[in-house]
Coordinates of C-alpha atoms in Angstrom, one line a residue:
M1 CA -37.2 -0.4 -5.4
N2 CA -37.1 -0.5 -9.2
L3 CA -34.3 0.0 -11.7
E4 CA -35.5 3.5 -12.6
F5 CA -35.2 4.5 -8.9
Y6 CA -31.6 3.4 -8.7
T7 CA -30.7 5.0 -12.1
K8 CA -32.0 8.3 -10.9
L9 CA -30.2 7.9 -7.6
L10 CA -26.9 7.2 -9.3
Y11 CA -27.4 10.2 -11.6
Y12 CA -27.8 12.5 -8.6
I13 CA -24.8 10.9 -6.9
S14 CA -22.5 11.2 -9.9
R15 CA -23.5 14.9 -10.3
T16 CA -23.2 15.5 -6.6
K17 CA -26.6 17.1 -6.3
R18 CA -26.5 17.1 -2.6
N19 CA -29.6 19.1 -2.3
K20 CA -31.5 16.1 -3.4
F21 CA -30.2 13.7 -0.8
K22 CA -27.9 13.3 2.1
M23 CA -25.4 10.6 2.9
M24 CA -25.6 8.9 6.3
A25 CA -23.5 6.3 8.1
Y26 CA -25.4 6.0 11.4
P27 CA -24.0 8.6 12.1
P28 CA -21.2 9.5 9.6
P29 CA -17.9 9.6 11.5
G30 CA -17.0 13.2 12.3
G31 CA -20.5 14.5 11.2
Y32 CA -22.0 14.9 7.8
N33 CA -19.4 15.7 5.1
P34 CA -20.7 17.0 1.8
Y35 CA -17.3 16.5 0.2
A36 CA -17.3 12.8 -0.5
Y37 CA -13.5 12.4 -0.5
Q38 CA -12.5 15.3 1.8
N39 CA -11.6 15.0 5.4
P40 CA -13.6 17.5 7.4
Y41 CA -10.4 18.3 9.3
Q42 CA -8.9 19.7 6.1
Q43 CA -11.4 22.5 6.0
N44 CA -9.2 24.6 8.3
P45 CA -5.5 23.9 7.9
Y46 CA -4.7 25.6 11.2
C47 CA -6.7 23.3 13.3
G48 CA -6.5 20.2 11.1
G49 CA -4.8 17.0 11.8
Y50 CA -3.8 13.9 10.0
T51 CA -5.5 13.6 6.6
Y52 CA -7.2 10.2 6.7
S53 CA -6.8 8.2 3.6
N54 CA -9.3 5.4 4.1
S55 CA -13.0 5.5 4.6
A56 CA -13.0 6.9 8.1
Y57 CA -14.3 10.2 7.0
N58 CA -15.5 9.3 3.5
V59 CA -18.5 7.7 1.9
N60 CA -18.3 5.2 -0.9
Y61 CA -20.1 7.2 -3.5
G62 CA -19.1 10.7 -4.6
Q63 CA -17.7 12.3 -7.7
Q64 CA -14.6 10.4 -8.6
Q65 CA -13.2 13.4 -10.5
Q66 CA -13.1 15.3 -7.2
A67 CA -11.0 12.5 -5.8
Y68 CA -8.7 12.7 -8.7
N69 CA -8.3 16.5 -8.3
Q70 CA -7.6 16.1 -4.6
Y71 CA -4.9 13.5 -5.4
Y72 CA -3.0 15.9 -7.6
S73 CA -3.5 19.1 -5.5
Q74 CA -3.9 19.6 -1.8
P75 CA -4.6 23.4 -1.6
Q76 CA -6.0 23.3 1.9
M77 CA -3.0 21.8 3.6
Q78 CA -0.6 23.8 1.6
Q79 CA -2.0 27.0 3.2
A80 CA -0.6 25.9 6.6
P81 CA 2.8 27.1 7.8
P82 CA 5.5 24.5 7.2
S83 CA 5.8 23.7 10.9
Q84 CA 2.1 22.8 11.0
Q85 CA 1.7 21.0 7.7
T86 CA 0.8 17.3 8.1
N87 CA 1.7 14.5 5.7
I88 CA -0.9 14.5 3.0
V89 CA -2.3 11.1 2.2
Y90 CA -3.8 10.6 -1.2
N91 CA -7.4 9.7 -0.7
M92 CA -8.4 7.9 -3.8
M93 CA -5.6 5.4 -3.8
F94 CA -6.3 4.0 -0.3
N95 CA -10.0 4.9 0.1
S96 CA -12.0 1.8 0.9
D97 CA -14.3 2.8 -1.9
A98 CA -11.8 1.0 -4.2
A99 CA -12.2 -2.2 -2.1
F100 CA -16.0 -1.8 -2.0
Q101 CA -16.2 -1.6 -5.8
L102 CA -13.8 -4.4 -6.4
A103 CA -16.0 -6.5 -4.0
G104 CA -19.0 -5.4 -6.1
A105 CA -17.2 -6.5 -9.3
E106 CA -16.4 -9.8 -7.7
C107 CA -20.1 -10.4 -6.8
L108 CA -21.1 -9.4 -10.3
G109 CA -18.6 -11.8 -11.8
M110 CA -16.7 -9.0 -13.5
D111 CA -13.1 -7.8 -13.5
L112 CA -12.2 -4.1 -13.4
D113 CA -10.0 -4.5 -16.4
D114 CA -12.9 -5.8 -18.4
V115 CA -15.1 -2.8 -17.8
E116 CA -15.3 -0.6 -20.9
V117 CA -15.5 3.2 -20.6
S118 CA -15.0 6.1 -23.0
D119 CA -11.6 7.8 -23.1
V120 CA -11.1 10.7 -20.7
E121 CA -11.0 14.2 -22.1
D122 CA -7.7 16.0 -22.4
E123 CA -7.2 18.8 -19.9
E124 CA -4.8 21.6 -19.7
E125 CA -1.6 20.5 -18.1
E126 CA 1.6 22.2 -17.1
E127 CA 3.8 23.0 -20.0
D128 CA 6.9 21.3 -18.6
E129 CA 5.1 18.2 -17.6
E130 CA 6.4 15.0 -19.2
E131 CA 4.2 13.0 -21.6
E132 CA 4.3 9.9 -19.4
V133 CA 3.0 12.0 -16.4
K134 CA 0.0 13.2 -18.5
E135 CA -0.6 9.6 -19.7
T136 CA -0.5 8.3 -16.1
R137 CA -3.1 10.9 -15.1
K138 CA -5.4 9.8 -17.9
K139 CA -5.1 6.2 -16.8
F140 CA -5.9 7.1 -13.2
K141 CA -9.0 9.0 -14.3
K142 CA -10.1 6.1 -16.5
K143 CA -9.8 3.8 -13.6
C144 CA -12.1 6.1 -11.6
K145 CA -14.7 6.0 -14.5
K146 CA -14.5 2.2 -14.4
R147 CA -15.2 2.1 -10.7
Q148 CA -18.2 4.5 -11.2
K149 CA -19.6 2.0 -13.8
I150 CA -19.1 -0.9 -11.4
A151 CA -20.9 1.1 -8.7
Q152 CA -23.9 1.7 -11.1
K153 CA -24.1 -2.0 -11.9
V154 CA -24.0 -2.9 -8.2
A155 CA -27.0 -0.5 -7.5
E156 CA -28.9 -2.0 -10.4
K157 CA -28.3 -5.5 -9.2
C158 CA -29.4 -4.6 -5.7
A159 CA -32.7 -3.5 -7.2
E160 CA -33.1 -7.0 -8.9
E161 CA -31.9 -9.3 -6.0
D162 CA -32.8 -8.8 -2.4
D163 CA -29.7 -10.6 -1.0
F164 CA -27.2 -9.0 -3.4
L165 CA -26.4 -6.1 -1.0
E166 CA -25.5 -8.4 1.8
R167 CA -23.3 -10.5 -0.5
V168 CA -21.4 -7.4 -1.5
R169 CA -21.1 -6.4 2.1
S170 CA -19.6 -9.9 2.9
A171 CA -17.2 -9.7 0.0
Y172 CA -16.2 -6.1 1.0
I173 CA -15.4 -7.1 4.6
A174 CA -13.4 -10.1 3.4
R175 CA -11.3 -7.8 1.2
L176 CA -10.7 -5.4 4.1
A177 CA -9.9 -8.3 6.5
N178 CA -7.5 -9.8 4.0
H179 CA -5.5 -6.6 3.7
L180 CA -5.6 -6.2 7.5
A181 CA -3.9 -9.6 7.8
K182 CA -1.4 -8.8 5.0
D183 CA -0.3 -5.3 6.0
G184 CA -2.0 -4.3 9.3
T185 CA -4.3 -1.7 7.7
I186 CA -7.6 -1.7 5.9
D187 CA -6.2 0.8 3.4
P188 CA -6.5 -1.3 0.2
T189 CA -3.1 -1.4 -1.5
E190 CA -1.8 -3.4 -4.4
G191 CA 1.5 -4.9 -5.5
T192 CA 2.9 -4.9 -9.0
V193 CA 3.8 -8.5 -8.8
K194 CA 0.9 -10.9 -8.4
P195 CA 0.3 -14.6 -8.7
Y196 CA 0.6 -15.7 -12.3
K197 CA -2.6 -17.8 -12.8
T198 CA -2.8 -18.7 -16.5
Y199 CA -0.4 -18.5 -19.5
T200 CA -1.1 -15.7 -21.9
A201 CA -0.3 -15.8 -25.6
E202 CA 2.4 -13.2 -25.0
D203 CA 4.3 -15.3 -22.4
P204 CA 7.5 -16.6 -24.0
V205 CA 7.0 -19.9 -22.2
V206 CA 4.1 -20.6 -24.5
P207 CA 6.0 -20.8 -27.8
F208 CA 8.9 -22.6 -26.0
I209 CA 6.6 -25.4 -24.8
F210 CA 4.9 -25.6 -28.2
E211 CA 8.3 -26.1 -29.8
K212 CA 9.3 -28.7 -27.2
E213 CA 6.0 -30.6 -26.8
E214 CA 3.8 -29.3 -29.6
I215 CA 1.2 -28.3 -26.9
D216 CA -0.4 -25.0 -26.9
I217 CA -0.6 -23.9 -23.2
T218 CA -2.3 -20.6 -23.8
G219 CA -5.0 -20.1 -21.2
K220 CA -3.8 -23.2 -19.2
D221 CA -3.0 -22.9 -15.5
W222 CA 0.5 -21.9 -14.5
D223 CA 2.8 -24.9 -14.3
A224 CA 6.1 -24.9 -12.2
E225 CA 7.5 -27.7 -14.3
R226 CA 7.2 -25.9 -17.6
D227 CA 8.6 -22.7 -16.1
C228 CA 11.6 -24.7 -14.9
M229 CA 12.1 -26.2 -18.3
Y230 CA 12.2 -22.6 -19.8
F231 CA 14.5 -21.5 -16.9
D232 CA 16.9 -24.4 -17.4
E233 CA 17.1 -23.7 -21.2
A234 CA 18.0 -20.1 -20.4
M235 CA 21.2 -21.3 -18.6
Q236 CA 22.3 -24.0 -21.1
G237 CA 25.4 -23.7 -23.3
L238 CA 27.6 -20.6 -23.7
G239 CA 26.1 -17.4 -22.3
T240 CA 22.9 -16.9 -20.5
N241 CA 19.5 -15.7 -21.7
E242 CA 19.0 -13.0 -19.1
E243 CA 15.8 -11.8 -20.6
A244 CA 14.2 -15.3 -20.0
I245 CA 15.4 -15.2 -16.4
I246 CA 14.1 -11.6 -15.9
H247 CA 10.7 -12.6 -17.3
I248 CA 10.1 -15.6 -15.0
C249 CA 11.4 -13.8 -11.9
A250 CA 9.5 -10.6 -12.4
T251 CA 6.1 -12.1 -13.4
R252 CA 5.8 -14.9 -10.8
C253 CA 5.0 -14.1 -7.2
N254 CA 7.2 -15.2 -4.3
S255 CA 5.3 -18.3 -3.4
Q256 CA 5.5 -19.4 -7.0
R257 CA 9.3 -18.8 -7.0
Q258 CA 9.6 -21.0 -3.9
E259 CA 7.7 -23.7 -5.8
L260 CA 10.1 -23.2 -8.7
K261 CA 13.1 -23.8 -6.5
T262 CA 11.7 -27.1 -5.3
M263 CA 10.6 -28.2 -8.7
F264 CA 13.9 -27.3 -10.3
K265 CA 15.9 -29.5 -7.9
T266 CA 13.4 -32.3 -8.3
A267 CA 13.4 -32.1 -12.1
F268 CA 17.1 -31.5 -12.8
G269 CA 18.9 -32.7 -9.6
K270 CA 20.6 -29.3 -9.0
D271 CA 20.0 -26.3 -6.9
L272 CA 18.5 -23.4 -8.8
I273 CA 20.2 -20.6 -6.7
E274 CA 23.6 -22.3 -7.0
T275 CA 23.1 -22.7 -10.7
L276 CA 22.2 -19.0 -11.0
K277 CA 25.3 -18.0 -9.0
G278 CA 27.4 -19.5 -11.8
E279 CA 25.5 -17.5 -14.5
V280 CA 24.9 -14.0 -13.1
S281 CA 26.8 -11.5 -11.0
G282 CA 26.8 -8.0 -9.6
D283 CA 23.6 -6.1 -8.6
F284 CA 21.6 -8.2 -11.1
S285 CA 22.4 -11.3 -9.1
E286 CA 21.5 -9.5 -5.8
V287 CA 18.0 -8.7 -7.1
L288 CA 17.6 -12.3 -8.3
F289 CA 18.6 -13.9 -5.0
A290 CA 16.4 -11.4 -3.1
L291 CA 13.4 -12.5 -5.2
F292 CA 13.9 -16.1 -4.4
E293 CA 14.1 -15.6 -0.6
P294 CA 10.8 -15.9 1.3
P295 CA 9.9 -12.5 2.7
A296 CA 10.4 -13.3 6.3
L297 CA 13.8 -14.9 5.6
Y298 CA 14.8 -11.9 3.4
D299 CA 14.0 -9.5 6.3
A300 CA 15.9 -11.6 8.7
L301 CA 18.9 -11.7 6.4
N302 CA 18.9 -7.9 5.9
I303 CA 18.8 -7.3 9.6
K304 CA 21.7 -9.7 10.2
K305 CA 23.8 -8.1 7.5
A306 CA 23.0 -4.7 9.0
I307 CA 24.3 -5.9 12.4
Q308 CA 27.3 -8.0 11.3
G309 CA 30.9 -6.8 11.7
L310 CA 32.0 -3.4 13.0
G311 CA 29.3 -0.8 13.2
T312 CA 25.6 -1.2 12.6
D313 CA 23.4 0.1 9.8
E314 CA 20.6 1.4 12.1
S315 CA 18.5 2.7 9.2
V316 CA 17.9 -0.9 8.0
L317 CA 16.9 -2.0 11.4
I318 CA 14.5 0.9 11.7
E319 CA 13.0 0.6 8.3
I320 CA 12.2 -3.1 8.7
L321 CA 11.1 -3.2 12.4
M322 CA 9.1 0.0 12.2
T323 CA 7.1 -1.0 9.2
R324 CA 6.2 -4.7 9.6
T325 CA 3.1 -6.2 11.1
N326 CA 3.0 -8.4 14.1
A327 CA 2.7 -11.5 12.0
Q328 CA 5.6 -10.5 9.8
I329 CA 7.8 -9.8 12.8
E330 CA 6.8 -13.1 14.4
E331 CA 7.6 -15.0 11.2
M332 CA 10.9 -13.2 10.8
K333 CA 11.9 -14.1 14.4
S334 CA 11.0 -17.7 13.8
V335 CA 13.6 -18.0 10.9
Y336 CA 16.1 -15.5 12.3
G337 CA 18.2 -18.1 14.1
T338 CA 18.2 -20.5 11.2
I339 CA 20.3 -18.3 8.9
N340 CA 24.1 -17.9 9.3
P341 CA 25.6 -16.9 5.9
D342 CA 29.4 -16.5 5.6
D343 CA 29.2 -12.7 5.6
C344 CA 26.8 -12.5 8.5
A345 CA 28.2 -14.8 11.2
T346 CA 25.9 -14.5 14.2
D347 CA 23.7 -17.2 15.7
K348 CA 22.0 -15.1 18.3
D349 CA 18.3 -14.3 18.3
L350 CA 17.0 -11.0 17.1
E351 CA 16.5 -9.4 20.5
C352 CA 20.0 -10.3 21.6
N353 CA 21.5 -8.8 18.5
I354 CA 19.6 -5.6 19.1
E355 CA 20.7 -5.6 22.7
D356 CA 24.4 -6.0 21.7
D357 CA 24.4 -3.5 18.8
T358 CA 22.3 -0.6 19.8
S359 CA 21.9 1.5 22.9
G360 CA 19.8 4.1 24.6
D361 CA 16.3 5.0 23.4
L362 CA 16.9 3.4 20.1
K363 CA 17.5 0.1 21.7
R364 CA 14.3 0.3 23.7
I365 CA 12.3 1.3 20.7
L366 CA 13.6 -1.5 18.5
I367 CA 13.3 -4.2 21.3
S368 CA 9.7 -3.0 21.8
A369 CA 9.0 -3.3 18.1
A370 CA 10.6 -6.8 18.0
Q371 CA 8.0 -8.2 20.4
G372 CA 5.5 -8.1 17.5
N373 CA 2.8 -7.3 20.1
R374 CA 1.1 -4.1 18.8
A375 CA -2.7 -4.0 19.2
E376 CA -4.6 -4.9 16.1
V377 CA -8.1 -4.3 14.8
K378 CA -10.1 -7.5 15.2
E379 CA -12.2 -8.8 12.4
E380 CA -15.4 -8.8 14.5
K381 CA -14.9 -5.1 15.2
L382 CA -14.3 -4.4 11.5
N383 CA -17.5 -6.3 10.7
D384 CA -19.5 -4.2 13.1
A385 CA -17.9 -1.0 11.7
V386 CA -19.0 -1.6 8.1
V387 CA -22.4 0.2 7.8
P388 CA -24.7 1.0 4.9
V389 CA -24.5 4.4 3.3
M390 CA -28.1 5.8 3.2
F391 CA -29.8 8.7 1.3
H392 CA -32.8 10.6 2.4
D393 CA -35.8 10.4 0.1
E394 CA -37.7 13.7 0.6
E395 CA -40.8 12.4 -1.0
T396 CA -41.2 9.5 1.4
D397 CA -39.2 11.1 4.2
E398 CA -37.3 7.8 4.6
D399 CA -33.6 6.9 4.8
L400 CA -33.0 4.3 2.0
P401 CA -29.9 2.3 1.2
T402 CA -27.7 3.5 -1.8
G403 CA -26.2 0.0 -2.2
A404 CA -22.9 1.1 -0.8
F405 CA -21.1 0.8 2.6
T406 CA -18.7 2.9 4.6
I407 CA -16.7 2.4 7.8
D408 CA -17.9 4.0 11.0
M409 CA -14.5 4.9 12.4
E410 CA -16.0 5.5 15.8
K411 CA -16.4 1.7 16.1
L412 CA -12.8 1.0 15.3
I413 CA -11.2 3.5 17.7
D414 CA -11.5 4.5 21.4
P415 CA -11.8 8.3 21.2
E416 CA -11.4 8.8 25.0
R417 CA -8.1 6.9 25.0
A418 CA -7.0 8.8 21.9
Q419 CA -7.6 12.1 23.7
A420 CA -5.9 10.9 26.8
D421 CA -2.9 9.6 24.9
A422 CA -2.6 13.0 23.0
E423 CA -2.6 14.8 26.3
V424 CA 0.0 12.4 27.8
L425 CA 2.2 13.0 24.8
F426 CA 1.8 16.7 25.1
N427 CA 2.7 16.6 28.8
A428 CA 5.6 14.3 28.2
G429 CA 7.1 16.5 25.5
V430 CA 6.4 20.1 24.6
D431 CA 4.6 21.0 27.8
S432 CA 7.5 19.9 30.1
F433 CA 11.1 20.7 30.7
G434 CA 12.9 17.7 29.2
T435 CA 11.2 14.7 27.7
D436 CA 9.5 11.6 29.2
E437 CA 10.6 9.1 26.6
D438 CA 8.8 6.3 28.3
D439 CA 5.4 7.7 27.5
F440 CA 6.3 8.2 23.8
I441 CA 7.7 4.7 23.5
R442 CA 4.8 3.1 25.3
I443 CA 2.0 4.8 23.4
F444 CA 3.7 4.4 20.0
A445 CA 4.5 0.7 20.6
L446 CA 1.1 -0.5 21.9
R447 CA -1.7 1.2 19.9
D448 CA -3.1 -0.1 16.6
T449 CA -2.8 1.9 13.4
Y450 CA -6.2 3.5 13.6
Q451 CA -6.0 4.4 17.3
L452 CA -2.6 6.1 16.7
R453 CA -4.0 8.0 13.7
E454 CA -6.8 9.3 15.9
T455 CA -4.2 10.2 18.6
Y456 CA -2.1 12.1 16.1
N457 CA -5.1 13.9 14.9
R458 CA -6.2 15.0 18.4
Y459 CA -2.6 15.9 19.2
V460 CA -2.6 18.5 16.4
K461 CA -5.9 20.0 17.6
L462 CA -4.5 20.1 21.1
T463 CA -1.1 21.5 20.4
Q464 CA -1.4 23.2 16.9
C465 CA 1.7 21.1 16.0
D466 CA 2.1 17.9 14.1
I467 CA 3.3 14.9 16.1
E468 CA 6.3 14.7 13.7
N469 CA 7.4 18.2 14.6
S470 CA 7.2 17.4 18.3
V471 CA 9.3 14.2 18.0
E472 CA 11.9 16.1 16.0
G473 CA 12.1 18.6 18.8
E474 CA 12.2 16.0 21.7
F475 CA 14.4 13.2 20.3
S476 CA 17.6 13.1 18.3
S477 CA 19.8 10.9 16.2
H478 CA 18.6 7.3 15.5
S479 CA 15.8 7.3 18.2
Q480 CA 14.3 10.3 16.4
M481 CA 14.6 8.5 13.0
A482 CA 12.9 5.4 14.5
L483 CA 9.9 7.3 15.8
I484 CA 9.5 9.4 12.7
T485 CA 9.6 6.3 10.6
L486 CA 6.9 4.7 12.8
I487 CA 4.7 7.8 12.5
K488 CA 5.1 8.0 8.7
S489 CA 4.4 4.3 8.5
I490 CA 1.3 4.6 10.6
K491 CA 0.0 7.6 8.6
C492 CA 0.7 6.2 5.1
R493 CA 3.2 3.4 4.6
P494 CA 3.4 3.7 0.8
K495 CA 4.3 7.4 1.2
Y496 CA 7.1 6.5 3.6
F497 CA 8.5 4.0 1.1
A498 CA 8.1 6.5 -1.8
E499 CA 10.3 9.0 0.1
R500 CA 12.7 6.2 1.0
L501 CA 13.1 5.2 -2.7
T502 CA 13.7 8.8 -3.6
W503 CA 16.5 8.9 -1.0
T504 CA 18.1 5.8 -2.5
M505 CA 18.5 7.5 -5.9
E506 CA 18.7 11.2 -5.4
G507 CA 22.1 13.0 -5.7
L508 CA 25.3 11.4 -6.8
G509 CA 25.4 7.6 -6.8
T510 CA 22.7 5.0 -6.0
K511 CA 22.2 3.2 -2.7
D512 CA 21.7 -0.1 -4.5
K513 CA 21.2 -2.4 -1.5
D514 CA 18.5 -0.2 -0.1
L515 CA 16.9 0.2 -3.5
I516 CA 16.8 -3.6 -4.0
R517 CA 15.5 -4.3 -0.5
I518 CA 12.6 -1.8 -0.8
I519 CA 11.5 -2.8 -4.4
V520 CA 11.6 -6.5 -3.7
G521 CA 10.1 -6.2 -0.2
R522 CA 7.1 -4.0 -1.4
S523 CA 6.6 -5.5 -4.8
E524 CA 3.6 -7.7 -3.7
I525 CA 2.2 -5.4 -1.1
D526 CA 1.8 -1.7 -2.1
M527 CA 4.1 -0.9 -5.0
V528 CA 1.2 0.4 -7.1
Q529 CA 0.5 3.1 -4.5
I530 CA 4.2 3.7 -3.9
K531 CA 4.7 4.5 -7.6
E532 CA 1.7 6.8 -7.7
I533 CA 3.0 8.8 -4.7
F534 CA 6.5 8.7 -6.1
L535 CA 5.2 10.2 -9.3
E536 CA 3.4 13.0 -7.5
K537 CA 6.5 13.8 -5.3
N538 CA 9.1 13.8 -8.1
K539 CA 7.0 14.6 -11.2
Q540 CA 8.6 11.6 -12.8
T541 CA 7.9 7.9 -12.7
L542 CA 9.8 5.4 -10.6
W543 CA 10.4 3.5 -13.8
N544 CA 12.3 6.5 -15.3
W545 CA 14.3 7.1 -12.2
I546 CA 15.5 3.5 -12.3
K547 CA 16.3 4.0 -16.0
D548 CA 18.5 7.0 -15.2
D549 CA 20.2 5.5 -12.1
C550 CA 20.8 1.9 -13.0
S551 CA 22.0 0.0 -16.0
G552 CA 22.1 -3.3 -17.8
D553 CA 20.2 -6.4 -16.7
Y554 CA 20.0 -4.9 -13.2
K555 CA 18.0 -2.0 -14.5
A556 CA 15.8 -4.2 -16.7
L557 CA 14.8 -6.5 -13.8
L558 CA 14.0 -3.6 -11.4
Q559 CA 11.9 -1.9 -14.1
R560 CA 10.1 -5.1 -14.9
I561 CA 9.2 -5.5 -11.2
V562 CA 7.8 -2.0 -10.7
G563 CA 6.2 -1.7 -14.1
K564 CA 6.2 1.2 -16.5
D565 CA 2.6 2.5 -15.8

């Protein structure tokens, strides 16, 4: 196949001339879908189900503008009665198309940020829409155009090198597997805080080191020792350079902060955290100390604090245990017994604490989650599910590769078990007098993310009612909260946390401990997607909400973590 062939193909794809070709995925999950980013179940809102966000019902090519339009408006689902509306998941943000094109960029030796595209055209917006919302929309559309350009270059390279397509496939699977290990899903998400690799000219550590050592470290690899020198200088003499502290803490990832703690004690013979305690206070200090805790230890500490003393903060237990992966829970359990702070005096293990401080269905749900034994998608199954996207050449009557891949969801799930589970849930709840809680707890605790998504989808088609509505009718109090949290986390975890962040700041006052825990905890996992959903939900950026609800260095640090864009 020559370059001219691929160029014509991409033209047809970008213009969505579907009469010229058809997409195939051997076979495409759920049947052929002419709407590249649209779940076929969305066609009829009254028999629909969960709106899949990843590639289960999508192909990798398609008009990116359509994805953008779907992200900001979901007319199909809004036609449904409130009791039957499902939680919309925003396709473009989590679609594995993003992972595929990033894998393609990696194989091309490119970076998405380096791809140059023309500015997007202005479009008519709502009159009362803030300027920053309009700007965010433009940036999102520009990112889509960049990904289109990467896709074109991938197709061109496939025409030049026979093995390039397989190299892209391997890189694509590796990216999906990496996120599967990190967050239990293959929905590609992104944190706002990432490993700091090399010093940029704008980094204040650069002029500081130049003044100290007359060495220009611009472009050099990150160095914990030099960061520690800058950090120590910020705490010398009268007063504290809070801006310097904020800069280091918000731009270095957690593993680098752990290295900083070790390096600081080695270099200066004093503990970094203890030194900070003498320099900062209030909510600002709470964020700093949270940033310097390893994630598993931070989760364990939050659970112990939620349990300590009279009463229990069940919402914290639910939030953490219902949204963590098996690996995260296991790591948290391994360090749980090692911490015993003054304000959290309990040396029991996690399960014992849950047993002592909760009761009824909630206790069983939390103990079940604390086992960290939910089924997981295996990498070999994922490898088998990644299949080429084909188009049909009418001239030769052949199915030819587009140079893209999609995921055949049928190979990730067991449809018969999903149907059986949906029927069991129906019989255990709305179709019986009373509720068989055991069946709900068992199915929700054991199935992997994608199996549960399929079960929820089939449950809607079976009952004409979303699973959330059924749980709300069958359970109450904290057990209901736990199961609803799990459902939302399974459907779309960033959406759950966007709603949770809204809760921390809406109304009078701010729930600072919850706000800090969520922002710190999600900063390296999915904060980019949380922000985008938060913007769509509240018509205002998370950065601005923090600006209105917080103050001083506390506000500045949180804003730096989440980022303005």
